[in-house]
XYZ file of C-alpha atoms in Angstrom:
485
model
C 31.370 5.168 71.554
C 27.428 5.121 70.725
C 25.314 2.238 71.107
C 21.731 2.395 69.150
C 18.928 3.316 71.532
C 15.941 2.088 71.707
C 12.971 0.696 70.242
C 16.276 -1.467 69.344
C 18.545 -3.410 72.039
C 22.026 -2.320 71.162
C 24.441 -5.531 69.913
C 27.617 -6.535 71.869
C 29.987 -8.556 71.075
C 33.404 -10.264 71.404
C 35.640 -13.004 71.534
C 36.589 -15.146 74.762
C 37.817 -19.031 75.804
C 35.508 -21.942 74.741
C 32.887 -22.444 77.575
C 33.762 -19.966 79.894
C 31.016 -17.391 81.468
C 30.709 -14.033 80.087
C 28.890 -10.977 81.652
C 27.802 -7.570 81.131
C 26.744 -5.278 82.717
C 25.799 -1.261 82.220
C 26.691 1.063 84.854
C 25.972 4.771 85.274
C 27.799 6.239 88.666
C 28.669 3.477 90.136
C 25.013 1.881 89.953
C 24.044 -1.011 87.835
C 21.609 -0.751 84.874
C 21.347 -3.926 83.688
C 23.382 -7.062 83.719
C 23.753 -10.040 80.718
C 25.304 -12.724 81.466
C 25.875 -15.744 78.444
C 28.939 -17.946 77.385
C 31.432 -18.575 74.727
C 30.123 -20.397 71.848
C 32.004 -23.463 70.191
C 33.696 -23.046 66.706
C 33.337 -19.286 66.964
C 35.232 -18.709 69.947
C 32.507 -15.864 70.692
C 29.753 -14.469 72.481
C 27.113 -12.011 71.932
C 24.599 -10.458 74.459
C 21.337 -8.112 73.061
C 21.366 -5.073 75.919
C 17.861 -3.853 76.752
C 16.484 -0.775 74.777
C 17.967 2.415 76.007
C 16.613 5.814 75.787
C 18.896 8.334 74.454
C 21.901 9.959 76.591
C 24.533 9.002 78.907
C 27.505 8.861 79.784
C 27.368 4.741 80.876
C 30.103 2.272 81.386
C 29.910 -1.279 79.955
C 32.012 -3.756 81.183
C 32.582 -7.481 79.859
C 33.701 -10.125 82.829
C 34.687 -13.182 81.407
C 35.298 -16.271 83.963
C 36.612 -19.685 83.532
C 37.227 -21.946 86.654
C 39.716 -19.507 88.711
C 40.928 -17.082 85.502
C 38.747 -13.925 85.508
C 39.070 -11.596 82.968
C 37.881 -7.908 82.369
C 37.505 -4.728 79.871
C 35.840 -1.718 80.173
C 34.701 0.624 77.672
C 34.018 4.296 79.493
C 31.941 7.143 78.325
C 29.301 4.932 76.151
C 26.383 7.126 75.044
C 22.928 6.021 73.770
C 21.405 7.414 69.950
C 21.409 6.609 66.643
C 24.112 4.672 64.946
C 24.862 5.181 61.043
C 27.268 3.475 58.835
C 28.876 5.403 55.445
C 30.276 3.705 52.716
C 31.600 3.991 49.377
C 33.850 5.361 46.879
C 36.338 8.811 47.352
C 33.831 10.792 47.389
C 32.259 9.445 50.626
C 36.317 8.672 51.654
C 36.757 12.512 51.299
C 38.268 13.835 54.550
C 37.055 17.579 56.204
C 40.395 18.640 55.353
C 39.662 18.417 51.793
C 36.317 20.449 51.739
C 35.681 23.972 51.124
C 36.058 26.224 54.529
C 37.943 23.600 55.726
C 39.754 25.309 58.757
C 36.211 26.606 59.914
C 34.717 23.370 59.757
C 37.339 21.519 61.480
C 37.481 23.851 64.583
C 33.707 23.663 64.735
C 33.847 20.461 66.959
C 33.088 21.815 70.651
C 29.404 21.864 70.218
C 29.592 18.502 68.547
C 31.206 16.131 71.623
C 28.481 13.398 71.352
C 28.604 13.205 67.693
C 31.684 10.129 68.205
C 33.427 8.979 64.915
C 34.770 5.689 63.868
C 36.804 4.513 60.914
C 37.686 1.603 58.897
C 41.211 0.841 57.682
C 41.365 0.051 54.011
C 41.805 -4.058 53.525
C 40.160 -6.760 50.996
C 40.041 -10.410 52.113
C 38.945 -13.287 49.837
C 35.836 -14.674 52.427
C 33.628 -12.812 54.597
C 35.888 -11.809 57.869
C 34.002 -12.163 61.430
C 36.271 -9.034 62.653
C 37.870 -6.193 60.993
C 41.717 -6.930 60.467
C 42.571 -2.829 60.770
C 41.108 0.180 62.376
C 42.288 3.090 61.324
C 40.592 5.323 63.821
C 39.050 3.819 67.361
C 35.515 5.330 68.381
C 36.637 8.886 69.645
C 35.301 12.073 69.953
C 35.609 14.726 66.955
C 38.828 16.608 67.389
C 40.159 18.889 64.387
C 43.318 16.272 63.514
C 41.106 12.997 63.662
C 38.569 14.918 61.091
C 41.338 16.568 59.399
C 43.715 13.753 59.196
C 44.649 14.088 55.876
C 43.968 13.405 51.894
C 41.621 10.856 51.808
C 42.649 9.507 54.789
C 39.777 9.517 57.541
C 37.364 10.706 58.644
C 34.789 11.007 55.524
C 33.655 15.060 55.319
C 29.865 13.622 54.103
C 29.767 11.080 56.954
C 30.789 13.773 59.753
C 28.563 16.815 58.181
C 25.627 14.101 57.954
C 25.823 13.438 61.664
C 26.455 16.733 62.314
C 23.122 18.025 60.706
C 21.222 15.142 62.470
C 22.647 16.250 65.853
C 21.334 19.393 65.196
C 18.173 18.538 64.419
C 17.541 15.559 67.196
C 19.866 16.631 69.679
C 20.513 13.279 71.139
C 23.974 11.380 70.321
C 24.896 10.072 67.077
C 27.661 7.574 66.190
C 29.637 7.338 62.482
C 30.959 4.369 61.264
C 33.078 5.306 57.982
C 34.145 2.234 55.749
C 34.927 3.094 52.278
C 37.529 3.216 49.754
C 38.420 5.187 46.735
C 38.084 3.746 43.053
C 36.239 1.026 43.767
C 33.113 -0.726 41.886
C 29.871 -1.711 43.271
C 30.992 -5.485 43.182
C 33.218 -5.168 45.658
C 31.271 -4.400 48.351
C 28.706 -6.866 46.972
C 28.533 -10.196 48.495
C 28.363 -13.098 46.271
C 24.909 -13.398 47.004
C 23.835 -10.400 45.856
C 25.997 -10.247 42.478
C 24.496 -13.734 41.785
C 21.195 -12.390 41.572
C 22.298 -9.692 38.784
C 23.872 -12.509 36.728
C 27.709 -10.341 37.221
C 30.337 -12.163 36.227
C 32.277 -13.758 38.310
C 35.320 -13.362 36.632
C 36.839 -11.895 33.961
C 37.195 -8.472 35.419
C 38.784 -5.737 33.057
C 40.150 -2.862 34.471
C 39.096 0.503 33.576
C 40.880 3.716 34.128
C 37.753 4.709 36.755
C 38.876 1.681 39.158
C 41.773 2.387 40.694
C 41.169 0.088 44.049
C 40.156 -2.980 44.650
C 37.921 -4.861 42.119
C 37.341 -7.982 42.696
C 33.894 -9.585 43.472
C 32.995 -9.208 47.227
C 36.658 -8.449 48.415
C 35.239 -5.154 50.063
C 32.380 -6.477 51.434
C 33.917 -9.232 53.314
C 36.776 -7.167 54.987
C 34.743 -3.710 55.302
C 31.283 -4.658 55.594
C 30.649 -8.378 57.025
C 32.998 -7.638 60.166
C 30.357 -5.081 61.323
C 27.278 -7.288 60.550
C 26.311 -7.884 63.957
C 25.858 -4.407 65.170
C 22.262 -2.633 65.914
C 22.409 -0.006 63.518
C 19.814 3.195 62.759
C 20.781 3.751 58.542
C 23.295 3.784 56.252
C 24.669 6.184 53.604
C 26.479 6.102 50.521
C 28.364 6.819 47.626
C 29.668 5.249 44.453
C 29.144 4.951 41.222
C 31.624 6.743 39.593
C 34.122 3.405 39.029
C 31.014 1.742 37.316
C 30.675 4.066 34.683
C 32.987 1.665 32.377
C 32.155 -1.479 34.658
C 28.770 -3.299 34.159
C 27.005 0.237 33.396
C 24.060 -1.303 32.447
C 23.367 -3.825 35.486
C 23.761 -1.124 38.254
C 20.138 -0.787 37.752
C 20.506 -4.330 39.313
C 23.657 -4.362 41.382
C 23.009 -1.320 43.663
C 19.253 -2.198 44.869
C 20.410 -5.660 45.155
C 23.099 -4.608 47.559
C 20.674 -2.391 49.637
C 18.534 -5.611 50.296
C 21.468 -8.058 50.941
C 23.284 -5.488 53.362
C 20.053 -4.833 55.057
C 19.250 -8.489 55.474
C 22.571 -9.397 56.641
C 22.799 -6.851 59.632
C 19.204 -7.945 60.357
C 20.188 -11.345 60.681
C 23.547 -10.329 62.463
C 21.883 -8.296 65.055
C 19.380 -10.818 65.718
C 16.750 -8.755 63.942
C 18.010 -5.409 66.326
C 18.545 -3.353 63.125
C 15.631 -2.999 61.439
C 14.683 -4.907 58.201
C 14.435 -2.279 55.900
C 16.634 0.335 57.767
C 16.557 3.543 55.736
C 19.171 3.674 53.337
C 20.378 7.063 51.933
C 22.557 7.640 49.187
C 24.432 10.778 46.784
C 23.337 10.590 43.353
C 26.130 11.572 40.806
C 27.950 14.541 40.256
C 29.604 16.512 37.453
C 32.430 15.935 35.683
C 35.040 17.329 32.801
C 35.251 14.716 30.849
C 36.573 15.004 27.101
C 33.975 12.870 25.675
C 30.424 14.100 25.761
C 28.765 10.423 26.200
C 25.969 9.550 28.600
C 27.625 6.987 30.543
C 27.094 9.526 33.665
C 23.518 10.284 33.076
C 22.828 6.349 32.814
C 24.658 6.082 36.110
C 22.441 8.581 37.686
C 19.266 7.225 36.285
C 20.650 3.295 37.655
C 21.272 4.639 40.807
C 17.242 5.242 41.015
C 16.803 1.408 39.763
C 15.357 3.814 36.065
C 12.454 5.590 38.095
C 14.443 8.849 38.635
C 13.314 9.010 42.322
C 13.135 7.075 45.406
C 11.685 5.977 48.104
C 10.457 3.699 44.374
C 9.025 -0.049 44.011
C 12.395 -1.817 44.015
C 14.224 0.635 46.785
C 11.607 1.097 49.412
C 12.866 2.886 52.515
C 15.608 4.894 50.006
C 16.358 8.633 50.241
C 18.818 10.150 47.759
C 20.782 13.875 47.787
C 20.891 15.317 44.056
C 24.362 16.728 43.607
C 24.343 17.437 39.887
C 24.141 21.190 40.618
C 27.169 20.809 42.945
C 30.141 20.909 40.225
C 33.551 21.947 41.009
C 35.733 23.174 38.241
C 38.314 23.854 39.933
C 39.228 21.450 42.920
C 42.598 20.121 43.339
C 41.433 16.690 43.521
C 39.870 16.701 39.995
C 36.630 18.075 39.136
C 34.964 14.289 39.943
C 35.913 15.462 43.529
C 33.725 18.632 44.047
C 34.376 20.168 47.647
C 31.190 21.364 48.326
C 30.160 18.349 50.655
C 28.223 20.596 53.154
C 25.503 20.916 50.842
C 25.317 17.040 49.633
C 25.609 16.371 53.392
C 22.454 19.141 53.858
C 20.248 17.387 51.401
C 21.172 13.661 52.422
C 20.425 14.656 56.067
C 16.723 16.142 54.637
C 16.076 12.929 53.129
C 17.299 10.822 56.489
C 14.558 13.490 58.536
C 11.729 12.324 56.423
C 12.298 8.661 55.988
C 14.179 7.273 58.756
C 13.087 9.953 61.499
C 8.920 10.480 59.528
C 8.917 14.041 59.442
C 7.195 16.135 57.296
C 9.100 18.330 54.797
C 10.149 18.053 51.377
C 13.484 16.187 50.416
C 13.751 15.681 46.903
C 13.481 18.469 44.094
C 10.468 18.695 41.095
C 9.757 15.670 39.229
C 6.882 15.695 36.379
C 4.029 13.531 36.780
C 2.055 14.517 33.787
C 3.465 14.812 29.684
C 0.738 15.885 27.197
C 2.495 16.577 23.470
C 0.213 19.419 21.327
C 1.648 17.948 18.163
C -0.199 20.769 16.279
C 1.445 23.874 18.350
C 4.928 22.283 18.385
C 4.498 22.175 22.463
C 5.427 19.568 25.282
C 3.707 20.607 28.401
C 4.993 18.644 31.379
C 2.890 19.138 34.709
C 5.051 18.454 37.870
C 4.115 16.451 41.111
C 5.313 19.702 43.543
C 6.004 23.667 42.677
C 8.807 24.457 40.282
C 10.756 27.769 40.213
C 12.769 28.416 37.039
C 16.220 29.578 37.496
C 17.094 30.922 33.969
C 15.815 29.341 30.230
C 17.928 26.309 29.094
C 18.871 24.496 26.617
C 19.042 21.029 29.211
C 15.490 19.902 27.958
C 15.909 17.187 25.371
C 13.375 15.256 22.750
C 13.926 11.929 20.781
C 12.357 12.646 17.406
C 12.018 9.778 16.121
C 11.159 9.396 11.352
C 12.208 6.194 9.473
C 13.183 3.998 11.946
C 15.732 6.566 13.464
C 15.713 8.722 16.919
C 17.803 11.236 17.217
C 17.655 13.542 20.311
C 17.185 17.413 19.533
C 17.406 20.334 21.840
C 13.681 21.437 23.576
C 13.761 24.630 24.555
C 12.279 25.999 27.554
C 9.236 28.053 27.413
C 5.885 29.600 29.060
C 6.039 28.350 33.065
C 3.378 28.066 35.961
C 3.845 27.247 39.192
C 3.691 23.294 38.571
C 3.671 23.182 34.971
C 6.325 23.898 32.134
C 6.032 24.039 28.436
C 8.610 23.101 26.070
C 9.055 24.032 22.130
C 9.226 20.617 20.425
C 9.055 22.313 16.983
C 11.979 21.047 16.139
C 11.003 17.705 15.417
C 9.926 16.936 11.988
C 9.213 13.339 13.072
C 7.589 11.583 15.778
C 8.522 12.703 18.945
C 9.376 9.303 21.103
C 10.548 10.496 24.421
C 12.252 13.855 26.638
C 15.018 13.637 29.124
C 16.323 16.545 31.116
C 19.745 17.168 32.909
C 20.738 14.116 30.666
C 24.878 15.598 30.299
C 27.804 14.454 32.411
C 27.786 18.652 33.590
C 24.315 19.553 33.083
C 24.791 22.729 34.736
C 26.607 25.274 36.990
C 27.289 25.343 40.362
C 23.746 25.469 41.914
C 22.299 27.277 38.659
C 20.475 24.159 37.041
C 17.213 25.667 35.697
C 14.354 24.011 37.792
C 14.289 24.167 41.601
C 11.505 23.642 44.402
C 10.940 27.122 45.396
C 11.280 26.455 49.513
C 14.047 24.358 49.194
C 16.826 24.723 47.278
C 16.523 21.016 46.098
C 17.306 20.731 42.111
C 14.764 18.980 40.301
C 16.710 15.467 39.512
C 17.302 13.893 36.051
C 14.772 11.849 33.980
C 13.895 10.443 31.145
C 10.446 9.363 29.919
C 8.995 7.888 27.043
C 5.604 8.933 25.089
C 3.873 5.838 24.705
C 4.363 2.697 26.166
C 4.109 1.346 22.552
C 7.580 2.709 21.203
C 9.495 -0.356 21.114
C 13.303 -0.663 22.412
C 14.718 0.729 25.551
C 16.865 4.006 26.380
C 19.841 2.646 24.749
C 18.231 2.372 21.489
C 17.012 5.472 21.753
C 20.066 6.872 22.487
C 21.605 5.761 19.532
């Protein structure tokens, strides 16, 4: 397995007889490291020890003595390395296995180079309250081999989780440990604890079912079987994604629900760890997809735009510590798993990983495509010139610009075309609208484009620009979904 090295002390924990002595101690050849010794709590039936910060590396052994009067009692856990611990969660698309993705057989024999990278995964199970252990693994910690990555259709080990770790290997080359815990067709509330869904004002019953949910619904059920079991571990960051079972299920509070859940998971394994994992632990996550859907609605662009809490980026106000992969541009026409499964996960995987390297590991380099800082509308030349925060390059002219023109007490979005470019600014043609022009959104489609041939990149870095929508004036009353209509 991998424990989380330092600055953090690496949680242990486990179950034992009511009052009896427990101790552990860390070897490395034979020789002692460090030694914890602590007893079996009342009404628990457990014990829990906080190991000293550890730099990096290994192999150690750990082993767990438990004594009581004459009965002695031991386990050992062998080949224990020190780095950075991440948990992924989520719906299929994080539950997608590496047999699923594209160059599958390459990928899975690609594994040799990759021994510390160890893997662990979740079994699928809902419980009513907030378990203490997991009832079901489906795969112990083990080193990547091509049948535990390859194990099947949707069956373990996620493709986004394993590339993710993968990537950060190579670019920390120290160990890394997975923890995959998510299941297929499943909302936001249930991996939301109570908590956390209180503050949003969901529901709590009265759940309809939508042809997007296809697992488990109910409030919390997720969370307490999935989440809370691992609550106590030191953990580096988490990734995930979901989103597509919500497009039909409390749309319009996910700009509630999913920054809510950040903050409750990330206080929870604080307090579980005894403040080991970090606060605000970076927290990564895939914005939407693309998707053939027969009805051209916006239900996907809302999605997208919730999943930023409406800013359209993040690290933002209400999701500090966030990093998001854009994966609009990553479309898949043709997979066997339906085009809401694209199998390009190498490239979501690239982009979450650039994200993780500039907020959870502080380096320098750019992780999120163009977003425009600056609107100025020259009502008089029919022009919208946008000025954006980083360099732009334009792919090809598009159509995917949009404008709410707004005459009589009606908005009605028109196309914007593209036109003159610099290397941060872009003008549109707004000459369309014979009314007041109210706001511009771009990428706002379930498919805004082709696979990687959106129009606007960053130059450098093969990041799309993301999705947005912004409004003229803060004086135009009513909110997007007026506008919409």
């Amino acid at each position: 397995m991998v424990l989380q090295k330092e600055p953090a002390g690496a949680m242990i924990w486990g179950y034992g007889i009511l009052g009896a002595t427990v101790t552990v101690t860390l070897y490395q050849d034979k020789e002692t490291i460090m030694e914890k010794v602590t007893s079996v709590k009342a009404h628990s039936n457990s014990w829990m020890v906080v190991l000293d910060p550890m730099k990096p590396g290994g192999p150690y052994e750990v082993m767990a003595q438990q004594t009581f009067g004459r009965t002695n009692f031991t386990l050992r856990v062998h080949d224990v390395l020190f780095g950075d611990v991440w948990l992924c969660s989520g719906q299929s698309n994080m539950q997608m296995t590496v047999s699923q993705i594209f160059n599958a057989t390459r990928e899975l024999s690609n594994t040799a180079a990759y021994q510390s990278v160890r893997i662990f995964s979740v079994s699928l199970t809902e419980a009513e309250q907030e378990l203490e252990d997991l009832a079901k693994v489906d795969l112990q910690w083990s080193k990547p081999t091509s049948e535990n990555l390859g194990h099947g259709v949707f069956k373990y080990m996620s493709a986004v989780c394993w590339l993710f770790g993968r990537n950060l290997y190579d670019t920390l080359h120290y160990p890394i440990g997975l923890i995959s815990s998510s299941w297929g067709g499943t909302p936001i509330e249930a991996w939301s604890s109570g908590r956390s869904l209180k503050t949003c004002g969901v529901p709590t019953r009265g759940f309809t079912q939508s042809d997007s949910v296809t697992g488990p619904s109910k409030n919390s059920v997720l969370w307490n079987a999935m989440i809370h079991p691992l609550h106590n571990m030191t953990l580096k960051g988490m990734i995930w994604y979901q989103g597509e079972s919500n497009i039909n299920v409390n749309r319009d509070l996910y700009n509630c629900t999913f920054p809510a859940l950040i903050e409750d998971w990330r206080q929870a394994f604080h307090r579980g760890s005894q403040g080991q994992t970090e606060r605000f632990f970076p927290f990564g996550f895939v914005q939407l997809s693309s998707y053939l859907s027969a009805t051209s609605d916006d239900k996907f662009p809302q999605i997208r735009w919730h999943q930023t809490a409406d800013f359209g980026y993040v690290p933002n106000v209400r999701m500090p510590n966030t990093f998001m992969a854009v994966a609009m541009d990553l479309c898949d026409r043709t997979s066997p798993y339906g085009s809401i499964h694209p199998r390009d996960k190498q490239t979501v995987a690239y982009r979450l990983h650039l994200g993780a390297r500039a907020v959870a590991y502080g380096e320098k380099l750019i992780f999120q495509g163009p977003l425009p800082e600056k609107m100025e509308l020259l009502a008089d030349r029919g022009l919208l010139n946008l000025t954006y925060s980083q360099q732009i390059q334009v792919k090809k002219q598009d159509k995917i610009f949009e404008i709410s023109c707004c005459s009589d007490h009606q908005c009605k979005w028109l196309p914007a075309p593209m036109g003159t470019f610099s290397a941060q600014t872009l003008a549109l043609n707004v000459s369309s609208c014979r009314g007041t022009p109210a706001a511009v959104r771009y990428a706002w489609t379930t498919w805004p484009c082709e696979y990687k041939r959106c129009p606007l990149y960053h130059p450098s870095s093969t990041l799309p620009a993301p999705p947005f929508i912004a409004f003229m004036t803060d004086q135009i009353p009513g909110d997007l979904s007026k506008l919409a209509k």
